[in-house]
Amino acid sequence: MIGPFIYTLLVLVVAGIIHLSTVLVMPWVATRDGFLRASALARDNSMIVLSATEVRNALPYTDPAQAVAVCRFVLDRGPVRVRLATADWPTTILFLRKGAGIFHSLTEKAATQGVVDVVIATSEQMDKITALDSDDDPVQELRVTAPVDIGIVLVRSLVRTDSEREGVMKQLRNTSCEAETL
Amino acid sequence: MTKLVWAFLSVLAGVLIGLSLTTLAVERPPDFGVHQAGPWITRPRIGSVDADPYSKALLAARGEVPLATAEGVQFRASRDSDGARLTGRCTYRVVGPVPQAAYWTLTVYRGDGTTAEAAGLRGGYTSSEILVFERAQPEFLLSPDPQPGNWLPLQPDIDFEVSLRLYDTQVSSNLNALDAASMPAIRRQACR
């Protein structure tokens, strides 16, 4: 009588382990997830503005009312600075990593004097940056510590009406994503 | 020897059941941390590092980068207000209040995450470009056939889902206050 019970238990335990492990592993091994799709369109430490067609073809479930720019940050040569001039429309800067998805995000409301100025750095680089801070000059830039050396910065602006599209695209074209030396 | 065969078959069955459960979980993710208001469902933490593993697996399978928590809140509906699956064969009237937000958009997606814009048609509306009659609530007609007003075209032979995205909103801090009456209803009209 014990035999069937043991085998049933074995089936349930193996099914549970396989199910939970595949769910947990899927974002890390997926070959067509949002991170890799955005990464395929990106360049290292350089902001690329995507056309509406590129967004449509490469980034499923994106709001068609959003214009998108993408940059792959590579921190092995130093921190990366993202600068974005704000406008009337909502704009968001997202930081993504493989497996964990969005690890940080901020909107145009974080701007100082009309500019969102973000430095993304590893924890070691961030220690060096903060060590250089002066007590007399308040820090104006926003700082994001990256849990990885390589990730994606995605900038999304809402195109409220078609007549605003050119202005939104111009805003994104003027957005920078550049490596800095410490 | 028989015990070994049974053990092997049990492990094999366990692997197959485990993989089937994962496929099912991605196609119909469990409702952990989900808030439902009428036909609309939102996963409040999906745009943050705190997203649950099922939401992350769902995003990975769909190839989607969701709205970030700072960006707004996204509601999805794949069923109408009566619980029937949304199909491109029918015409739907979407009408009712939209929760407070600086801007919002309503978009129709096919199963692969594309919109009708791929075919040169309108895929969605923003709150700034819809036609709203005086004192009336926003109203949309989703239909495979052209309709007056705020029409969103459907592909007749496939199921679809609708997304309502709220930008610059405080809704996420009080999601429990949202119920079916706070959201647009999705009413099925005629079918082909």
CSV table of C-alpha atoms in Angstrom, one decimal:
chain,number,residue,atom,x,y,z
A,1,MET,CA,0.0,0.0,0.0
A,2,ILE,CA,2.9,2.3,0.7
A,3,GLY,CA,4.2,2.0,-2.9
A,4,PRO,CA,1.5,4.1,-4.7
A,5,PHE,CA,1.7,6.7,-1.9
A,6,ILE,CA,5.4,7.1,-2.3
A,7,TYR,CA,5.3,7.4,-6.1
A,8,THR,CA,2.4,9.9,-5.9
A,9,LEU,CA,4.4,11.9,-3.5
A,10,LEU,CA,7.5,11.7,-5.8
A,11,VAL,CA,5.4,13.0,-8.7
A,12,LEU,CA,4.1,15.9,-6.6
A,13,VAL,CA,7.5,16.9,-5.2
A,14,VAL,CA,9.2,16.7,-8.6
A,15,ALA,CA,6.3,18.7,-10.3
A,16,GLY,CA,6.6,21.4,-7.6
A,17,ILE,CA,10.4,21.7,-7.9
A,18,ILE,CA,10.3,21.8,-11.7
A,19,HIS,CA,7.4,24.3,-11.7
A,20,LEU,CA,8.9,26.7,-9.2
A,21,SER,CA,12.4,26.5,-10.6
A,22,THR,CA,11.3,27.1,-14.2
A,23,VAL,CA,9.1,30.1,-13.1
A,24,LEU,CA,12.1,31.6,-11.2
A,25,VAL,CA,14.6,30.9,-14.0
A,26,MET,CA,12.5,32.0,-16.9
A,27,PRO,CA,13.3,35.8,-16.7
A,28,TRP,CA,17.0,34.9,-16.6
A,29,VAL,CA,17.1,32.5,-19.6
A,30,ALA,CA,14.4,34.0,-21.8
A,31,THR,CA,15.8,34.9,-25.2
A,32,ARG,CA,13.1,37.2,-26.3
A,33,ASP,CA,12.3,39.2,-23.1
A,34,GLY,CA,11.9,43.0,-23.0
A,35,PHE,CA,15.5,43.5,-21.9
A,36,LEU,CA,17.1,41.6,-24.8
A,37,ARG,CA,14.6,43.1,-27.3
A,38,ALA,CA,15.6,46.6,-26.2
A,39,SER,CA,19.2,45.6,-26.0
A,40,ALA,CA,19.2,44.5,-29.6
A,41,LEU,CA,18.3,48.0,-30.7
A,42,ALA,CA,20.7,49.8,-28.3
A,43,ARG,CA,24.3,51.0,-28.6
A,44,ASP,CA,26.9,51.1,-25.7
A,45,ASN,CA,26.7,54.4,-23.9
A,46,SER,CA,24.8,56.2,-26.7
A,47,MET,CA,21.2,57.1,-26.8
A,48,ILE,CA,19.3,55.8,-29.9
A,49,VAL,CA,15.8,57.2,-30.6
A,50,LEU,CA,13.6,54.4,-32.0
A,51,SER,CA,11.1,55.0,-34.8
A,52,ALA,CA,7.5,54.2,-34.2
A,53,THR,CA,8.0,51.2,-36.6
A,54,GLU,CA,10.9,49.9,-34.5
A,55,VAL,CA,9.0,50.2,-31.3
A,56,ARG,CA,6.0,48.4,-32.9
A,57,ASN,CA,8.1,45.5,-34.3
A,58,ALA,CA,10.6,45.1,-31.4
A,59,LEU,CA,8.8,46.0,-28.2
A,60,PRO,CA,5.4,44.3,-27.9
A,61,TYR,CA,2.7,45.7,-25.6
A,62,THR,CA,4.4,49.2,-25.7
A,63,ASP,CA,1.9,52.0,-25.6
A,64,PRO,CA,1.7,53.3,-29.2
A,65,ALA,CA,1.3,56.7,-27.7
A,66,GLN,CA,4.9,56.5,-26.3
A,67,ALA,CA,8.0,57.5,-28.1
A,68,VAL,CA,11.1,55.5,-27.0
A,69,ALA,CA,14.8,56.0,-26.8
A,70,VAL,CA,17.3,53.4,-25.6
A,71,CYS,CA,20.9,53.2,-24.4
A,72,ARG,CA,22.9,50.3,-23.2
A,73,PHE,CA,25.0,51.4,-20.2
A,74,VAL,CA,28.4,49.8,-19.8
A,75,LEU,CA,30.1,50.7,-16.6
A,76,ASP,CA,33.5,49.0,-17.0
A,77,ARG,CA,35.1,52.2,-18.2
A,78,GLY,CA,33.4,54.5,-15.7
A,79,PRO,CA,29.9,55.8,-14.7
A,80,VAL,CA,27.3,56.8,-17.3
A,81,ARG,CA,25.5,60.1,-17.3
A,82,VAL,CA,22.0,60.5,-18.7
A,83,ARG,CA,20.7,64.0,-19.3
A,84,LEU,CA,17.2,64.8,-20.4
A,85,ALA,CA,15.5,68.2,-20.9
A,86,THR,CA,11.9,68.1,-19.6
A,87,ALA,CA,8.9,69.3,-21.6
A,88,ASP,CA,5.1,69.5,-21.1
A,89,TRP,CA,4.5,65.8,-21.6
A,90,PRO,CA,5.3,63.0,-19.1
A,91,THR,CA,8.7,61.4,-19.5
A,92,THR,CA,10.1,58.4,-17.7
A,93,ILE,CA,13.6,57.1,-17.4
A,94,LEU,CA,13.8,53.3,-16.7
A,95,PHE,CA,16.8,51.3,-15.7
A,96,LEU,CA,16.6,47.6,-16.6
A,97,ARG,CA,18.8,44.6,-16.0
A,98,LYS,CA,18.5,41.1,-17.3
A,99,GLY,CA,16.3,38.8,-15.2
A,100,ALA,CA,15.1,41.4,-12.7
A,101,GLY,CA,13.5,43.8,-15.1
A,102,ILE,CA,13.1,47.4,-14.0
A,103,PHE,CA,15.4,48.1,-11.1
A,104,HIS,CA,14.9,51.8,-10.9
A,105,SER,CA,12.7,54.5,-12.6
A,106,LEU,CA,12.2,58.2,-12.3
A,107,THR,CA,10.0,60.7,-14.1
A,108,GLU,CA,10.5,64.3,-15.3
A,109,LYS,CA,9.3,65.4,-11.9
A,110,ALA,CA,12.8,64.7,-10.6
A,111,ALA,CA,14.2,67.5,-12.8
A,112,THR,CA,16.2,70.4,-11.5
A,113,GLN,CA,15.9,73.5,-13.5
A,114,GLY,CA,14.2,71.7,-16.3
A,115,VAL,CA,16.9,68.9,-16.7
A,116,VAL,CA,16.9,65.4,-15.4
A,117,ASP,CA,20.6,64.7,-14.8
A,118,VAL,CA,21.2,61.1,-13.6
A,119,VAL,CA,24.5,59.3,-13.0
A,120,ILE,CA,24.5,55.6,-13.0
A,121,ALA,CA,27.5,53.8,-11.5
A,122,THR,CA,28.6,50.6,-9.8
A,123,SER,CA,28.8,50.7,-6.0
A,124,GLU,CA,32.7,51.1,-6.2
A,125,GLN,CA,32.3,54.0,-8.6
A,126,MET,CA,29.6,55.5,-6.5
A,127,ASP,CA,31.9,55.5,-3.4
A,128,LYS,CA,34.5,57.4,-5.4
A,129,ILE,CA,31.9,59.9,-6.6
A,130,THR,CA,30.6,60.6,-3.2
A,131,ALA,CA,34.1,60.9,-1.8
A,132,LEU,CA,34.7,63.8,-4.3
A,133,ASP,CA,31.6,65.7,-3.1
A,134,SER,CA,32.1,69.0,-1.5
A,135,ASP,CA,30.2,70.1,1.6
A,136,ASP,CA,29.9,73.6,0.1
A,137,ASP,CA,28.2,72.6,-3.2
A,138,PRO,CA,24.9,70.7,-2.9
A,139,VAL,CA,24.7,67.7,-5.3
A,140,GLN,CA,22.4,68.6,-8.2
A,141,GLU,CA,22.5,65.3,-10.1
A,142,LEU,CA,20.5,62.2,-9.3
A,143,ARG,CA,22.5,59.0,-8.6
A,144,VAL,CA,21.6,55.4,-9.2
A,145,THR,CA,23.7,52.5,-8.1
A,146,ALA,CA,23.6,49.8,-10.6
A,147,PRO,CA,23.6,46.2,-9.4
A,148,VAL,CA,25.2,45.1,-12.7
A,149,ASP,CA,27.9,46.5,-15.1
A,150,ILE,CA,25.7,46.3,-18.2
A,151,GLY,CA,22.1,47.2,-18.4
A,152,ILE,CA,19.6,49.2,-20.4
A,153,VAL,CA,18.3,52.8,-20.0
A,154,LEU,CA,14.9,53.2,-21.6
A,155,VAL,CA,13.4,56.7,-22.0
A,156,ARG,CA,9.7,56.9,-22.8
A,157,SER,CA,7.7,60.1,-23.5
A,158,LEU,CA,4.0,60.3,-23.9
A,159,VAL,CA,2.9,61.7,-27.3
A,160,ARG,CA,-0.4,63.2,-26.2
A,161,THR,CA,-1.5,64.2,-29.7
A,162,ASP,CA,0.1,63.6,-33.1
A,163,SER,CA,1.0,67.2,-33.4
A,164,GLU,CA,3.3,66.9,-30.5
A,165,ARG,CA,5.2,63.9,-32.0
A,166,GLU,CA,8.0,65.9,-33.6
A,167,GLY,CA,8.6,67.9,-30.4
A,168,VAL,CA,8.8,64.6,-28.4
A,169,MET,CA,11.2,63.1,-30.9
A,170,LYS,CA,13.4,66.2,-30.7
A,171,GLN,CA,13.4,66.0,-26.9
A,172,LEU,CA,14.6,62.3,-27.2
A,173,ARG,CA,17.2,63.1,-29.8
A,174,ASN,CA,18.6,65.7,-27.5
A,175,THR,CA,18.8,63.2,-24.6
A,176,SER,CA,22.3,62.0,-23.9
A,177,CYS,CA,23.8,58.8,-22.4
A,178,GLU,CA,27.6,59.1,-22.1
A,179,ALA,CA,30.4,57.4,-20.2
A,180,GLU,CA,32.4,59.6,-17.9
A,181,THR,CA,35.8,59.2,-16.4
A,182,LEU,CA,36.4,59.4,-12.7
B,1,MET,CA,13.7,-3.5,-11.1
B,2,THR,CA,10.0,-2.7,-11.1
B,3,LYS,CA,10.5,-0.2,-8.4
B,4,LEU,CA,13.1,1.5,-10.4
B,5,VAL,CA,10.8,1.7,-13.4
B,6,TRP,CA,8.0,3.2,-11.3
B,7,ALA,CA,10.4,5.7,-9.7
B,8,PHE,CA,11.6,6.8,-13.2
B,9,LEU,CA,8.0,7.1,-14.5
B,10,SER,CA,7.1,9.1,-11.4
B,11,VAL,CA,10.0,11.5,-11.9
B,12,LEU,CA,9.1,11.8,-15.6
B,13,ALA,CA,5.4,12.5,-14.8
B,14,GLY,CA,6.5,15.1,-12.2
B,15,VAL,CA,8.7,16.9,-14.8
B,16,LEU,CA,5.9,16.9,-17.3
B,17,ILE,CA,3.3,18.2,-14.8
B,18,GLY,CA,5.8,20.8,-13.5
B,19,LEU,CA,6.4,22.1,-17.0
B,20,SER,CA,2.7,22.1,-17.9
B,21,LEU,CA,2.0,24.1,-14.7
B,22,THR,CA,4.6,26.6,-15.7
B,23,THR,CA,3.1,27.0,-19.2
B,24,LEU,CA,-0.3,27.4,-17.7
B,25,ALA,CA,1.0,29.9,-15.2
B,26,VAL,CA,2.4,32.0,-18.0
B,27,GLU,CA,-0.7,31.8,-20.1
B,28,ARG,CA,-3.1,32.4,-17.2
B,29,PRO,CA,-0.9,33.8,-14.4
B,30,PRO,CA,-2.2,33.3,-10.8
B,31,ASP,CA,-3.7,36.3,-9.1
B,32,PHE,CA,-1.0,36.9,-6.6
B,33,GLY,CA,-1.1,40.6,-5.7
B,34,VAL,CA,-3.6,41.4,-8.4
B,35,HIS,CA,-6.3,44.0,-8.0
B,36,GLN,CA,-9.5,43.5,-10.0
B,37,ALA,CA,-12.0,46.2,-10.7
B,38,GLY,CA,-14.8,44.9,-13.0
B,39,PRO,CA,-13.2,43.4,-16.1
B,40,TRP,CA,-9.9,45.3,-15.4
B,41,ILE,CA,-6.9,43.7,-13.7
B,42,THR,CA,-3.7,45.4,-12.5
B,43,ARG,CA,-0.5,44.1,-11.0
B,44,PRO,CA,0.6,47.0,-9.0
B,45,ARG,CA,4.2,45.8,-8.4
B,46,ILE,CA,4.9,44.6,-11.9
B,47,GLY,CA,6.9,47.7,-12.8
B,48,SER,CA,9.3,47.4,-9.9
B,49,VAL,CA,11.9,45.0,-8.4
B,50,ASP,CA,9.2,43.8,-6.1
B,51,ALA,CA,7.3,42.1,-8.8
B,52,ASP,CA,6.3,38.6,-7.9
B,53,PRO,CA,8.0,35.7,-9.8
B,54,TYR,CA,4.9,34.9,-11.8
B,55,SER,CA,4.6,38.5,-13.1
B,56,LYS,CA,8.3,38.4,-14.0
B,57,ALA,CA,7.8,35.1,-15.9
B,58,LEU,CA,4.8,36.6,-17.6
B,59,LEU,CA,6.8,39.6,-18.8
B,60,ALA,CA,9.6,37.5,-20.0
B,61,ALA,CA,7.3,35.3,-22.0
B,62,ARG,CA,5.5,38.3,-23.5
B,63,GLY,CA,8.7,40.3,-24.2
B,64,GLU,CA,7.1,43.2,-22.5
B,65,VAL,CA,8.7,46.1,-20.6
B,66,PRO,CA,5.8,47.2,-18.3
B,67,LEU,CA,4.9,50.6,-17.0
B,68,ALA,CA,7.3,51.5,-14.2
B,69,THR,CA,5.8,52.2,-10.8
B,70,ALA,CA,6.9,55.8,-11.1
B,71,GLU,CA,5.4,56.1,-14.6
B,72,GLY,CA,1.8,55.0,-13.9
B,73,VAL,CA,-0.6,52.2,-13.5
B,74,GLN,CA,-1.7,49.8,-16.3
B,75,PHE,CA,-5.0,47.9,-16.2
B,76,ARG,CA,-5.7,45.1,-18.6
B,77,ALA,CA,-8.9,43.4,-19.7
B,78,SER,CA,-9.2,40.2,-21.7
B,79,ARG,CA,-12.9,39.7,-20.8
B,80,ASP,CA,-15.9,41.9,-21.0
B,81,SER,CA,-18.0,43.1,-18.0
B,82,ASP,CA,-20.0,39.8,-18.2
B,83,GLY,CA,-16.9,37.7,-18.1
B,84,ALA,CA,-16.9,36.5,-21.7
B,85,ARG,CA,-13.5,36.5,-23.6
B,86,LEU,CA,-13.0,39.5,-25.8
B,87,THR,CA,-13.2,38.5,-29.5
B,88,GLY,CA,-12.6,40.4,-32.6
B,89,ARG,CA,-15.9,39.1,-34.1
B,90,CYS,CA,-17.9,41.3,-31.8
B,91,THR,CA,-18.5,45.0,-31.3
B,92,TYR,CA,-17.9,46.4,-27.7
B,93,ARG,CA,-18.9,49.6,-26.1
B,94,VAL,CA,-16.4,50.8,-23.5
B,95,VAL,CA,-17.9,53.5,-21.4
B,96,GLY,CA,-17.6,54.8,-17.9
B,97,PRO,CA,-15.4,56.8,-15.5
B,98,VAL,CA,-11.6,56.7,-15.8
B,99,PRO,CA,-9.7,57.0,-12.5
B,100,GLN,CA,-8.0,60.3,-11.8
B,101,ALA,CA,-4.8,60.7,-13.8
B,102,ALA,CA,-3.1,63.6,-15.6
B,103,TYR,CA,-3.2,61.6,-18.8
B,104,TRP,CA,-4.5,58.2,-19.8
B,105,THR,CA,-4.5,56.0,-22.9
B,106,LEU,CA,-6.7,53.1,-24.1
B,107,THR,CA,-5.1,50.6,-26.4
B,108,VAL,CA,-6.3,47.4,-28.1
B,109,TYR,CA,-3.6,44.6,-28.4
B,110,ARG,CA,-3.7,41.4,-30.4
B,111,GLY,CA,-2.3,38.2,-28.8
B,112,ASP,CA,1.2,38.9,-29.9
B,113,GLY,CA,1.3,42.4,-28.4
B,114,THR,CA,0.9,44.3,-31.7
B,115,THR,CA,-1.8,46.8,-32.4
B,116,ALA,CA,-3.8,47.7,-35.5
B,117,GLU,CA,-1.2,50.3,-36.2
B,118,ALA,CA,0.8,47.6,-37.9
B,119,ALA,CA,-1.9,47.6,-40.5
B,120,GLY,CA,-2.0,51.4,-40.7
B,121,LEU,CA,-5.1,51.7,-38.5
B,122,ARG,CA,-5.5,53.3,-35.1
B,123,GLY,CA,-4.3,51.2,-32.2
B,124,GLY,CA,-5.3,53.4,-29.3
B,125,TYR,CA,-6.4,56.8,-28.1
B,126,THR,CA,-4.9,59.2,-25.6
B,127,SER,CA,-7.1,61.2,-23.2
B,128,SER,CA,-6.0,64.4,-25.1
B,129,GLU,CA,-7.4,63.2,-28.5
B,130,ILE,CA,-10.7,61.5,-27.8
B,131,LEU,CA,-14.1,62.9,-28.7
B,132,VAL,CA,-16.1,63.5,-25.5
B,133,PHE,CA,-19.5,65.0,-25.6
B,134,GLU,CA,-20.4,67.6,-23.0
B,135,ARG,CA,-20.7,66.1,-19.5
B,136,ALA,CA,-20.5,62.6,-21.0
B,137,GLN,CA,-18.1,60.0,-19.9
B,138,PRO,CA,-15.4,58.8,-22.4
B,139,GLU,CA,-16.9,56.3,-24.7
B,140,PHE,CA,-15.2,53.9,-27.2
B,141,LEU,CA,-16.4,51.5,-29.8
B,142,LEU,CA,-14.2,48.5,-30.4
B,143,SER,CA,-15.3,46.8,-33.6
B,144,PRO,CA,-14.2,45.0,-36.7
B,145,ASP,CA,-16.5,47.4,-38.7
B,146,PRO,CA,-16.0,51.2,-38.9
B,147,GLN,CA,-18.0,53.1,-36.2
B,148,PRO,CA,-18.7,56.7,-35.5
B,149,GLY,CA,-16.9,58.5,-32.6
B,150,ASN,CA,-13.9,56.9,-30.9
B,151,TRP,CA,-13.5,53.7,-32.9
B,152,LEU,CA,-10.8,51.2,-32.4
B,153,PRO,CA,-10.6,48.6,-35.1
B,154,LEU,CA,-10.5,44.9,-34.3
B,155,GLN,CA,-9.1,42.0,-36.3
B,156,PRO,CA,-12.2,39.7,-36.7
B,157,ASP,CA,-10.6,36.3,-36.4
B,158,ILE,CA,-8.7,36.7,-33.1
B,159,ASP,CA,-9.2,37.4,-29.4
B,160,PHE,CA,-7.7,40.6,-28.1
B,161,GLU,CA,-7.0,42.5,-24.9
B,162,VAL,CA,-7.5,46.1,-23.9
B,163,SER,CA,-5.1,48.2,-21.9
B,164,LEU,CA,-6.0,51.3,-19.9
B,165,ARG,CA,-2.8,53.1,-18.8
B,166,LEU,CA,-3.0,55.9,-16.3
B,167,TYR,CA,0.0,58.3,-16.4
B,168,ASP,CA,1.0,60.7,-13.6
B,169,THR,CA,-1.6,59.2,-11.2
B,170,GLN,CA,-1.9,58.7,-7.4
B,171,VAL,CA,-4.3,55.7,-8.0
B,172,SER,CA,-1.7,53.1,-7.0
B,173,SER,CA,-1.6,54.4,-3.4
B,174,ASN,CA,-5.3,53.6,-3.0
B,175,LEU,CA,-6.1,50.8,-5.4
B,176,ASN,CA,-8.5,49.1,-3.0
B,177,ALA,CA,-10.9,52.0,-3.4
B,178,LEU,CA,-11.3,51.1,-7.1
B,179,ASP,CA,-14.2,48.8,-8.0
B,180,ALA,CA,-16.2,48.0,-11.1
B,181,ALA,CA,-18.1,51.3,-10.8
B,182,SER,CA,-14.9,53.3,-10.8
B,183,MET,CA,-13.8,51.9,-14.2
B,184,PRO,CA,-15.2,51.8,-17.7
B,185,ALA,CA,-17.5,49.0,-18.4
B,186,ILE,CA,-16.9,46.8,-21.5
B,187,ARG,CA,-20.3,45.8,-22.9
B,188,ARG,CA,-20.7,43.4,-25.8
B,189,GLN,CA,-23.0,44.6,-28.6
B,190,ALA,CA,-23.6,42.7,-31.9
B,191,CYS,CA,-21.4,39.9,-33.2
B,192,ARG,CA,-20.7,38.8,-36.7
